[in-house]
């Protein structure tokens, strides 16, 4: 049957498919989020487990368990650091019933602002000396004494419990993916038929997809760790109240492009405002912007190359979409997911234009850097000639 669809019909079907996919992702987020995280971690840990197996001659089962153990230790260290530092920071916030503590903070804020606005008359219009006469203090007091804080604490507790349960589920899925990775890769290739050409194309796609995800996760982790260590050291030398806490926040939040970097810069600025001076806060803001700009435009392109090469518009829209569908976890997963999606689009004939739309490099540049891309787009004779040079199983 040959259906002649109009452009409007095709557009409608495409929009319907997108809405259906988004709805399915949202409704199935309790299943998809742990599965996606486990797949990404498997792609990152596979080379380490393979090195233990081939170089040190350990059994594959032991190598998989060892890789997961290292992951657990690293995450345990980060969680322990947060468990120590976050309560200490919360201890500095006055309790809703502590009216005197709230007034003391208001007085400190007004004192710091007086360094920026020496004219006491002008300052008193916005921040009167008596906190009870200040509308700003009244709004802040209602904010602390209302149900908002209590609800947010309960919400964070529920999120923490849910994450603990999902972490156990992720570890089990990750273990099975590592143990059965090669078998699953073969089964995926078999889905596309017995043709060696088709299997070679699938292999090339899986290899580039895994390589893009692995490159991003490993180098993003190393860059974030270095950035957090560097900023924590600088904050310590400057004399901030919680230097290493803010360095740790930077290390974690910078997994979220743009938005996470912006949020990570606010706490040290506020810390400098209260513990040092407004001018010190301004200096830290300028310094932080310079550091993250250098990191984003110099360090990341050098260490990651063009493996991601997603343009800024795609990154922002991706973050908005995955935040809408999966919430906070979606923000952290947006970049590696889109790296995998782009790799697939660039290998499927007829969809290269969509992959090129997401990229900062042209299709010609991508084809020159990834010769295996010809497997999906060249003529049949070229496919047969190049299929023998491609490994039989992808290194996920």
Tab-separated table of C-alpha atoms in Angstrom:
chain	number	residue	atom	x	y	z
A	1	UNK	CA	0.000	0.000	0.000
A	2	UNK	CA	1.433	3.363	-1.048
A	3	UNK	CA	0.055	6.196	1.076
A	4	UNK	CA	0.622	9.711	-0.204
A	5	UNK	CA	0.821	11.883	2.899
A	6	UNK	CA	0.757	15.650	2.735
A	7	UNK	CA	3.338	17.765	4.528
A	8	UNK	CA	0.738	18.779	7.116
A	9	UNK	CA	-0.131	15.129	7.773
A	10	UNK	CA	3.508	14.194	8.207
A	11	UNK	CA	4.051	17.132	10.537
A	12	UNK	CA	1.011	16.136	12.566
A	13	UNK	CA	2.185	12.544	12.824
A	14	UNK	CA	5.637	13.724	13.860
A	15	UNK	CA	4.263	16.006	16.564
A	16	UNK	CA	1.964	13.229	17.770
A	17	UNK	CA	4.887	10.817	17.950
A	18	UNK	CA	6.941	13.344	19.933
A	19	UNK	CA	4.117	13.978	22.394
A	20	UNK	CA	3.509	10.246	22.747
A	21	UNK	CA	7.197	9.607	23.388
A	22	UNK	CA	7.386	12.406	25.970
A	23	UNK	CA	4.285	11.065	27.727
A	24	UNK	CA	5.684	7.533	27.779
A	25	UNK	CA	9.007	8.781	29.169
A	26	UNK	CA	7.187	10.744	31.863
A	27	UNK	CA	4.855	7.932	32.910
A	28	UNK	CA	7.652	5.359	32.843
A	29	UNK	CA	10.280	7.521	34.553
A	30	UNK	CA	10.535	5.171	37.539
A	31	UNK	CA	11.766	2.495	35.107
A	32	UNK	CA	13.585	4.545	32.486
A	33	UNK	CA	15.684	6.705	34.829
A	34	UNK	CA	17.432	3.795	36.634
A	35	UNK	CA	17.842	1.959	33.323
A	36	UNK	CA	19.417	4.947	31.551
A	37	UNK	CA	21.737	5.682	34.480
A	38	UNK	CA	22.828	2.041	34.569
A	39	UNK	CA	23.505	2.021	30.810
A	40	UNK	CA	25.579	5.207	31.048
A	41	UNK	CA	27.575	3.856	33.987
A	42	UNK	CA	28.133	0.577	32.136
A	43	UNK	CA	29.531	2.488	29.158
A	44	UNK	CA	31.880	4.359	31.488
A	45	UNK	CA	33.031	1.355	33.556
A	46	UNK	CA	33.388	-1.123	30.685
A	47	UNK	CA	37.004	-0.185	29.763
A	48	UNK	CA	38.128	-0.525	33.395
A	49	UNK	CA	36.481	-3.931	33.789
A	50	UNK	CA	37.921	-5.015	30.430
A	51	UNK	CA	41.402	-3.894	31.532
A	52	UNK	CA	41.149	-5.945	34.731
A	53	UNK	CA	39.997	-8.953	32.727
A	54	UNK	CA	42.498	-8.847	29.841
A	55	UNK	CA	45.574	-7.302	31.451
A	56	UNK	CA	45.432	-8.615	35.018
A	57	UNK	CA	43.746	-11.894	33.994
A	58	UNK	CA	40.918	-11.677	36.516
A	59	UNK	CA	37.665	-13.426	35.732
A	60	UNK	CA	35.050	-11.261	34.068
A	61	UNK	CA	32.706	-11.642	37.051
A	62	UNK	CA	35.384	-10.414	39.462
A	63	UNK	CA	36.272	-7.545	37.112
A	64	UNK	CA	32.640	-6.424	36.944
A	65	UNK	CA	32.284	-6.536	40.726
A	66	UNK	CA	35.574	-4.651	41.142
A	67	UNK	CA	34.463	-1.881	38.773
A	68	UNK	CA	31.168	-1.493	40.625
A	69	UNK	CA	32.996	-1.501	43.978
A	70	UNK	CA	35.180	1.404	42.856
A	71	UNK	CA	32.047	3.273	41.778
A	72	UNK	CA	30.404	2.640	45.158
A	73	UNK	CA	33.487	3.873	47.034
A	74	UNK	CA	33.669	7.091	45.018
A	75	UNK	CA	29.966	7.814	45.446
A	76	UNK	CA	30.194	6.927	49.129
A	77	UNK	CA	32.980	9.469	49.590
A	78	UNK	CA	30.935	12.193	47.874
A	79	UNK	CA	27.812	11.313	49.875
A	80	UNK	CA	29.804	11.350	53.140
A	81	UNK	CA	31.202	14.779	52.297
A	82	UNK	CA	27.698	16.111	51.701
A	83	UNK	CA	26.437	14.440	54.888
A	84	UNK	CA	29.097	16.301	56.873
A	85	UNK	CA	28.956	19.707	55.216
A	86	UNK	CA	25.256	20.256	54.473
A	87	UNK	CA	24.059	19.968	58.119
A	88	UNK	CA	26.803	22.410	59.116
A	89	UNK	CA	25.561	24.911	56.551
A	90	UNK	CA	21.933	24.443	57.619
A	91	UNK	CA	22.991	25.045	61.221
A	92	UNK	CA	23.876	28.626	60.253
A	93	UNK	CA	20.304	29.323	59.118
A	94	UNK	CA	18.142	30.628	61.982
A	95	UNK	CA	15.206	28.475	63.002
A	96	UNK	CA	11.694	29.769	62.208
A	97	UNK	CA	11.080	30.314	65.931
A	98	UNK	CA	14.354	32.218	66.450
A	99	UNK	CA	13.211	35.810	65.904
A	100	UNK	CA	16.395	37.282	67.384
A	101	UNK	CA	18.577	35.227	65.055
A	102	UNK	CA	16.601	36.449	62.055
A	103	UNK	CA	16.984	40.058	63.191
A	104	UNK	CA	20.713	39.538	63.649
A	105	UNK	CA	21.078	38.323	60.057
A	106	UNK	CA	19.062	41.321	58.846
A	107	UNK	CA	21.390	43.655	60.741
A	108	UNK	CA	24.438	41.951	59.221
A	109	UNK	CA	22.989	42.304	55.720
A	110	UNK	CA	22.269	45.980	56.316
A	111	UNK	CA	25.760	46.526	57.678
A	112	UNK	CA	27.319	44.958	54.576
A	113	UNK	CA	25.088	46.988	52.261
A	114	UNK	CA	26.147	50.179	54.032
A	115	UNK	CA	29.618	49.642	52.575
A	116	UNK	CA	28.111	49.860	49.101
A	117	UNK	CA	25.623	52.655	49.924
A	118	UNK	CA	27.305	55.080	52.365
A	119	UNK	CA	24.257	57.373	52.348
A	120	UNK	CA	22.336	56.095	55.376
A	121	UNK	CA	19.184	57.972	54.412
A	122	UNK	CA	18.972	56.260	51.029
A	123	UNK	CA	19.752	52.865	52.546
A	124	UNK	CA	17.114	53.289	55.253
A	125	UNK	CA	14.390	53.704	52.649
A	126	UNK	CA	14.880	50.110	51.507
A	127	UNK	CA	16.405	48.655	54.686
A	128	UNK	CA	15.296	50.505	57.836
A	129	UNK	CA	17.448	50.103	60.939
A	130	UNK	CA	14.564	48.535	62.835
A	131	UNK	CA	13.850	45.102	61.284
A	132	UNK	CA	10.196	45.302	62.327
A	133	UNK	CA	9.760	48.305	60.023
A	134	UNK	CA	11.307	46.550	57.008
A	135	UNK	CA	9.020	44.954	54.443
A	136	UNK	CA	11.963	42.861	53.193
A	137	UNK	CA	12.459	41.391	56.674
A	138	UNK	CA	8.724	40.766	56.988
A	139	UNK	CA	8.617	38.816	53.726
A	140	UNK	CA	11.689	36.796	54.735
A	141	UNK	CA	10.200	36.051	58.156
A	142	UNK	CA	6.944	34.830	56.635
A	143	UNK	CA	8.940	32.706	54.226
A	144	UNK	CA	10.792	30.999	57.085
A	145	UNK	CA	7.770	30.593	59.353
A	146	UNK	CA	5.369	29.385	56.651
A	147	UNK	CA	4.738	25.878	55.425
A	148	UNK	CA	7.056	26.273	52.447
A	149	UNK	CA	10.250	25.306	54.282
A	150	UNK	CA	8.564	22.385	56.039
A	151	UNK	CA	7.126	21.077	52.787
A	152	UNK	CA	10.486	21.411	51.046
A	153	UNK	CA	12.258	19.504	53.823
A	154	UNK	CA	9.667	16.726	53.595
A	155	UNK	CA	10.023	16.725	49.814
A	156	UNK	CA	13.813	16.443	50.064
A	157	UNK	CA	13.426	13.574	52.538
A	158	UNK	CA	11.145	11.730	50.130
A	159	UNK	CA	13.561	12.369	47.258
A	160	UNK	CA	16.462	11.052	49.343
A	161	UNK	CA	14.564	7.875	50.214
A	162	UNK	CA	13.555	7.369	46.592
A	163	UNK	CA	17.133	7.884	45.413
A	164	UNK	CA	18.392	5.327	47.928
A	165	UNK	CA	15.968	2.714	46.603
A	166	UNK	CA	16.742	3.598	42.997
A	167	UNK	CA	20.488	3.442	43.693
A	168	UNK	CA	20.161	-0.198	44.709
A	169	UNK	CA	18.116	-0.905	41.574
A	170	UNK	CA	20.718	0.879	39.430
A	171	UNK	CA	23.541	-1.207	40.912
A	172	UNK	CA	21.747	-4.468	40.111
A	173	UNK	CA	20.977	-3.382	36.540
A	174	UNK	CA	24.566	-2.184	36.137
A	175	UNK	CA	25.922	-5.523	37.329
A	176	UNK	CA	23.819	-7.466	34.830
A	177	UNK	CA	24.767	-5.091	32.006
A	178	UNK	CA	28.461	-5.592	32.722
A	179	UNK	CA	28.144	-9.359	33.064
A	180	UNK	CA	26.051	-9.764	29.912
A	181	UNK	CA	27.184	-6.746	27.871
A	182	UNK	CA	28.749	-8.631	24.959
A	183	UNK	CA	25.834	-11.035	24.730
A	184	UNK	CA	23.326	-8.168	24.724
A	185	UNK	CA	25.319	-6.359	22.013
A	186	UNK	CA	25.164	-9.462	19.801
A	187	UNK	CA	21.427	-9.807	20.396
A	188	UNK	CA	20.857	-6.171	19.450
A	189	UNK	CA	22.713	-6.685	16.164
A	190	UNK	CA	20.675	-9.812	15.434
A	191	UNK	CA	17.472	-7.774	15.671
A	192	UNK	CA	18.438	-5.963	12.463
A	193	UNK	CA	18.692	-9.141	10.408
A	194	UNK	CA	21.378	-11.555	9.189
A	195	UNK	CA	23.034	-9.141	6.742
A	196	UNK	CA	26.707	-8.568	7.550
A	197	UNK	CA	26.424	-5.065	6.138
A	198	UNK	CA	23.556	-4.143	8.432
A	199	UNK	CA	25.268	-5.673	11.436
A	200	UNK	CA	28.434	-3.755	10.629
A	201	UNK	CA	26.427	-0.536	10.508
A	202	UNK	CA	24.792	-1.327	13.858
A	203	UNK	CA	28.203	-2.143	15.338
A	204	UNK	CA	29.617	1.167	14.144
A	205	UNK	CA	26.646	3.036	15.581
A	206	UNK	CA	26.897	1.326	18.963
A	207	UNK	CA	30.641	1.896	19.108
A	208	UNK	CA	30.401	5.612	18.380
A	209	UNK	CA	27.451	6.015	20.733
A	210	UNK	CA	29.302	4.290	23.590
A	211	UNK	CA	32.483	6.234	22.839
A	212	UNK	CA	30.668	9.586	22.864
A	213	UNK	CA	28.924	8.816	26.162
A	214	UNK	CA	32.089	7.421	27.754
A	215	UNK	CA	34.222	10.361	26.664
A	216	UNK	CA	31.741	12.846	28.042
A	217	UNK	CA	31.201	11.119	31.401
A	218	UNK	CA	34.860	10.393	32.136
A	219	UNK	CA	36.253	13.760	31.093
A	220	UNK	CA	33.333	15.671	32.584
A	221	UNK	CA	33.985	13.915	35.901
A	222	UNK	CA	37.718	14.669	35.801
A	223	UNK	CA	37.176	18.300	34.800
A	224	UNK	CA	34.522	18.781	37.498
A	225	UNK	CA	36.780	17.239	40.148
A	226	UNK	CA	39.663	19.500	39.134
A	227	UNK	CA	37.391	22.540	39.019
A	228	UNK	CA	35.944	21.810	42.459
A	229	UNK	CA	39.414	21.226	43.939
A	230	UNK	CA	40.802	24.420	42.404
A	231	UNK	CA	37.892	26.610	43.488
A	232	UNK	CA	37.828	25.045	46.955
A	233	UNK	CA	41.517	25.880	47.374
A	234	UNK	CA	40.985	29.472	46.217
A	235	UNK	CA	37.974	29.886	48.497
A	236	UNK	CA	40.052	28.541	51.390
A	237	UNK	CA	42.860	31.026	50.706
A	238	UNK	CA	40.397	33.906	50.419
A	239	UNK	CA	38.841	32.991	53.758
A	240	UNK	CA	35.303	31.896	52.970
A	241	UNK	CA	33.330	30.252	55.750
A	242	UNK	CA	32.583	27.013	53.829
A	243	UNK	CA	35.171	26.829	51.015
A	244	UNK	CA	35.186	23.074	50.417
A	245	UNK	CA	31.411	22.818	50.604
A	246	UNK	CA	31.114	25.244	47.700
A	247	UNK	CA	33.852	23.401	45.814
A	248	UNK	CA	31.910	20.164	46.255
A	249	UNK	CA	28.691	21.802	45.069
A	250	UNK	CA	30.516	23.085	41.991
A	251	UNK	CA	31.855	19.618	41.207
A	252	UNK	CA	28.360	18.087	41.278
A	253	UNK	CA	26.277	20.889	39.770
A	254	UNK	CA	28.567	21.416	36.773
A	255	UNK	CA	27.226	18.166	35.316
A	256	UNK	CA	24.210	20.309	34.402
A	257	UNK	CA	25.318	22.628	31.574
A	258	UNK	CA	24.812	26.378	32.022
A	259	UNK	CA	22.121	26.148	34.711
A	260	UNK	CA	24.209	24.077	37.114
A	261	UNK	CA	27.246	26.295	36.609
A	262	UNK	CA	25.134	29.365	37.353
A	263	UNK	CA	23.639	27.904	40.543
A	264	UNK	CA	27.041	26.677	41.786
A	265	UNK	CA	28.398	30.232	41.703
A	266	UNK	CA	25.766	31.738	44.008
A	267	UNK	CA	26.695	30.186	47.417
A	268	UNK	CA	30.347	31.364	47.468
A	269	UNK	CA	29.222	34.872	46.484
A	270	UNK	CA	26.745	34.952	49.384
A	271	UNK	CA	29.373	33.463	51.702
A	272	UNK	CA	31.827	36.216	50.756
A	273	UNK	CA	29.121	38.839	51.232
A	274	UNK	CA	28.443	37.756	54.819
A	275	UNK	CA	31.891	36.591	55.963
A	276	UNK	CA	34.067	39.161	54.140
A	277	UNK	CA	32.605	42.177	52.354
A	278	UNK	CA	30.412	43.109	49.392
A	279	UNK	CA	33.525	43.992	47.405
A	280	UNK	CA	34.965	40.548	48.089
A	281	UNK	CA	31.684	39.030	46.874
A	282	UNK	CA	31.938	41.081	43.688
A	283	UNK	CA	35.536	39.960	43.208
A	284	UNK	CA	34.606	36.293	43.668
A	285	UNK	CA	31.770	36.670	41.169
A	286	UNK	CA	34.144	38.092	38.544
A	287	UNK	CA	36.761	35.432	39.317
A	288	UNK	CA	34.203	32.613	39.128
A	289	UNK	CA	32.884	33.833	35.773
A	290	UNK	CA	36.440	33.958	34.412
A	291	UNK	CA	37.241	30.438	35.665
A	292	UNK	CA	34.104	28.746	34.322
A	293	UNK	CA	34.441	30.622	31.023
A	294	UNK	CA	38.012	29.371	30.648
A	295	UNK	CA	36.871	25.875	31.630
A	296	UNK	CA	33.990	25.863	29.164
A	297	UNK	CA	35.715	27.385	26.147
A	298	UNK	CA	39.312	26.150	26.551
A	299	UNK	CA	39.698	23.131	28.842
A	300	UNK	CA	36.571	21.184	27.863
A	301	UNK	CA	37.104	21.453	24.066
A	302	UNK	CA	40.756	20.410	24.489
A	303	UNK	CA	40.158	17.326	26.649
A	304	UNK	CA	36.857	16.237	25.074
A	305	UNK	CA	37.646	17.259	21.538
A	306	UNK	CA	34.507	17.521	19.425
A	307	UNK	CA	32.959	14.297	20.727
A	308	UNK	CA	29.909	16.143	22.024
A	309	UNK	CA	29.840	19.109	19.593
A	310	UNK	CA	26.261	20.005	20.548
A	311	UNK	CA	25.348	23.607	19.855
A	312	UNK	CA	24.160	25.834	22.697
A	313	UNK	CA	20.551	25.965	21.490
A	314	UNK	CA	20.340	22.175	21.470
A	315	UNK	CA	21.854	21.983	24.957
A	316	UNK	CA	19.385	24.460	26.464
A	317	UNK	CA	16.347	22.904	24.774
A	318	UNK	CA	17.578	19.473	25.832
A	319	UNK	CA	17.867	20.544	29.460
A	320	UNK	CA	14.375	22.059	29.393
A	321	UNK	CA	12.868	18.930	27.822
A	322	UNK	CA	14.480	16.408	30.158
A	323	UNK	CA	13.768	18.568	33.202
A	324	UNK	CA	10.107	18.626	32.147
A	325	UNK	CA	10.002	14.865	31.600
A	326	UNK	CA	12.246	13.531	34.396
A	327	UNK	CA	12.808	16.488	36.717
A	328	UNK	CA	16.207	16.998	38.357
A	329	UNK	CA	17.634	13.615	37.223
A	330	UNK	CA	16.813	14.633	33.659
A	331	UNK	CA	19.078	17.683	33.933
A	332	UNK	CA	22.052	15.499	34.838
A	333	UNK	CA	21.258	12.917	32.143
A	334	UNK	CA	20.464	15.361	29.330
A	335	UNK	CA	23.955	15.705	27.851
A	336	UNK	CA	24.980	12.019	27.674
A	337	UNK	CA	21.535	11.060	26.353
A	338	UNK	CA	21.748	13.613	23.566
A	339	UNK	CA	25.303	12.516	22.750
A	340	UNK	CA	23.957	9.005	22.187
A	341	UNK	CA	20.951	10.263	20.202
A	342	UNK	CA	23.171	12.370	17.973
A	343	UNK	CA	25.483	9.405	17.292
A	344	UNK	CA	22.483	7.318	16.208
A	345	UNK	CA	21.062	10.050	13.971
A	346	UNK	CA	24.401	10.544	12.219
A	347	UNK	CA	24.489	6.831	11.330
A	348	UNK	CA	20.913	6.312	10.143
A	349	UNK	CA	20.445	7.112	6.490
A	350	UNK	CA	17.943	9.904	5.997
A	351	UNK	CA	18.351	11.311	9.521
A	352	UNK	CA	21.823	12.824	9.170
A	353	UNK	CA	20.276	16.286	8.767
A	354	UNK	CA	18.727	16.054	12.244
A	355	UNK	CA	22.059	15.057	13.750
A	356	UNK	CA	23.710	17.892	11.851
A	357	UNK	CA	21.073	20.303	13.223
A	358	UNK	CA	22.133	19.421	16.778
A	359	UNK	CA	25.854	19.681	16.067
A	360	UNK	CA	28.378	22.488	15.873
A	361	UNK	CA	30.253	20.652	13.100
A	362	UNK	CA	29.040	19.941	9.586
A	363	UNK	CA	28.153	16.511	8.256
A	364	UNK	CA	31.303	16.587	6.097
A	365	UNK	CA	33.519	17.222	9.148
A	366	UNK	CA	31.771	14.431	11.051
A	367	UNK	CA	32.216	11.977	8.177
A	368	UNK	CA	35.915	12.870	7.928
A	369	UNK	CA	36.448	12.238	11.651
A	370	UNK	CA	34.336	9.061	11.708
A	371	UNK	CA	34.974	6.977	8.559
A	372	UNK	CA	32.585	4.280	9.792
A	373	UNK	CA	29.761	6.707	9.083
A	374	UNK	CA	30.021	5.611	5.413
A	375	UNK	CA	28.602	2.243	6.419
A	376	UNK	CA	25.194	3.773	6.919
A	377	UNK	CA	25.129	6.148	3.963
A	378	UNK	CA	27.337	4.903	1.131
A	379	UNK	CA	26.441	2.604	-1.731
A	380	UNK	CA	26.116	-1.140	-1.242
A	381	UNK	CA	29.490	-1.887	-2.834
A	382	UNK	CA	31.247	0.445	-0.399
A	383	UNK	CA	29.393	-1.129	2.499
A	384	UNK	CA	30.613	-4.596	1.662
A	385	UNK	CA	34.191	-3.378	1.275
A	386	UNK	CA	34.288	-1.614	4.640
A	387	UNK	CA	32.303	-4.059	6.762
A	388	UNK	CA	35.271	-6.381	7.324
A	389	UNK	CA	37.316	-3.659	9.001
A	390	UNK	CA	34.808	-3.110	11.793
A	391	UNK	CA	34.950	-5.106	15.062
A	392	UNK	CA	32.266	-7.717	15.510
A	393	UNK	CA	31.111	-6.482	18.909
A	394	UNK	CA	30.960	-2.962	20.317
A	395	UNK	CA	32.811	-1.975	23.459
A	396	UNK	CA	29.916	-0.640	25.434
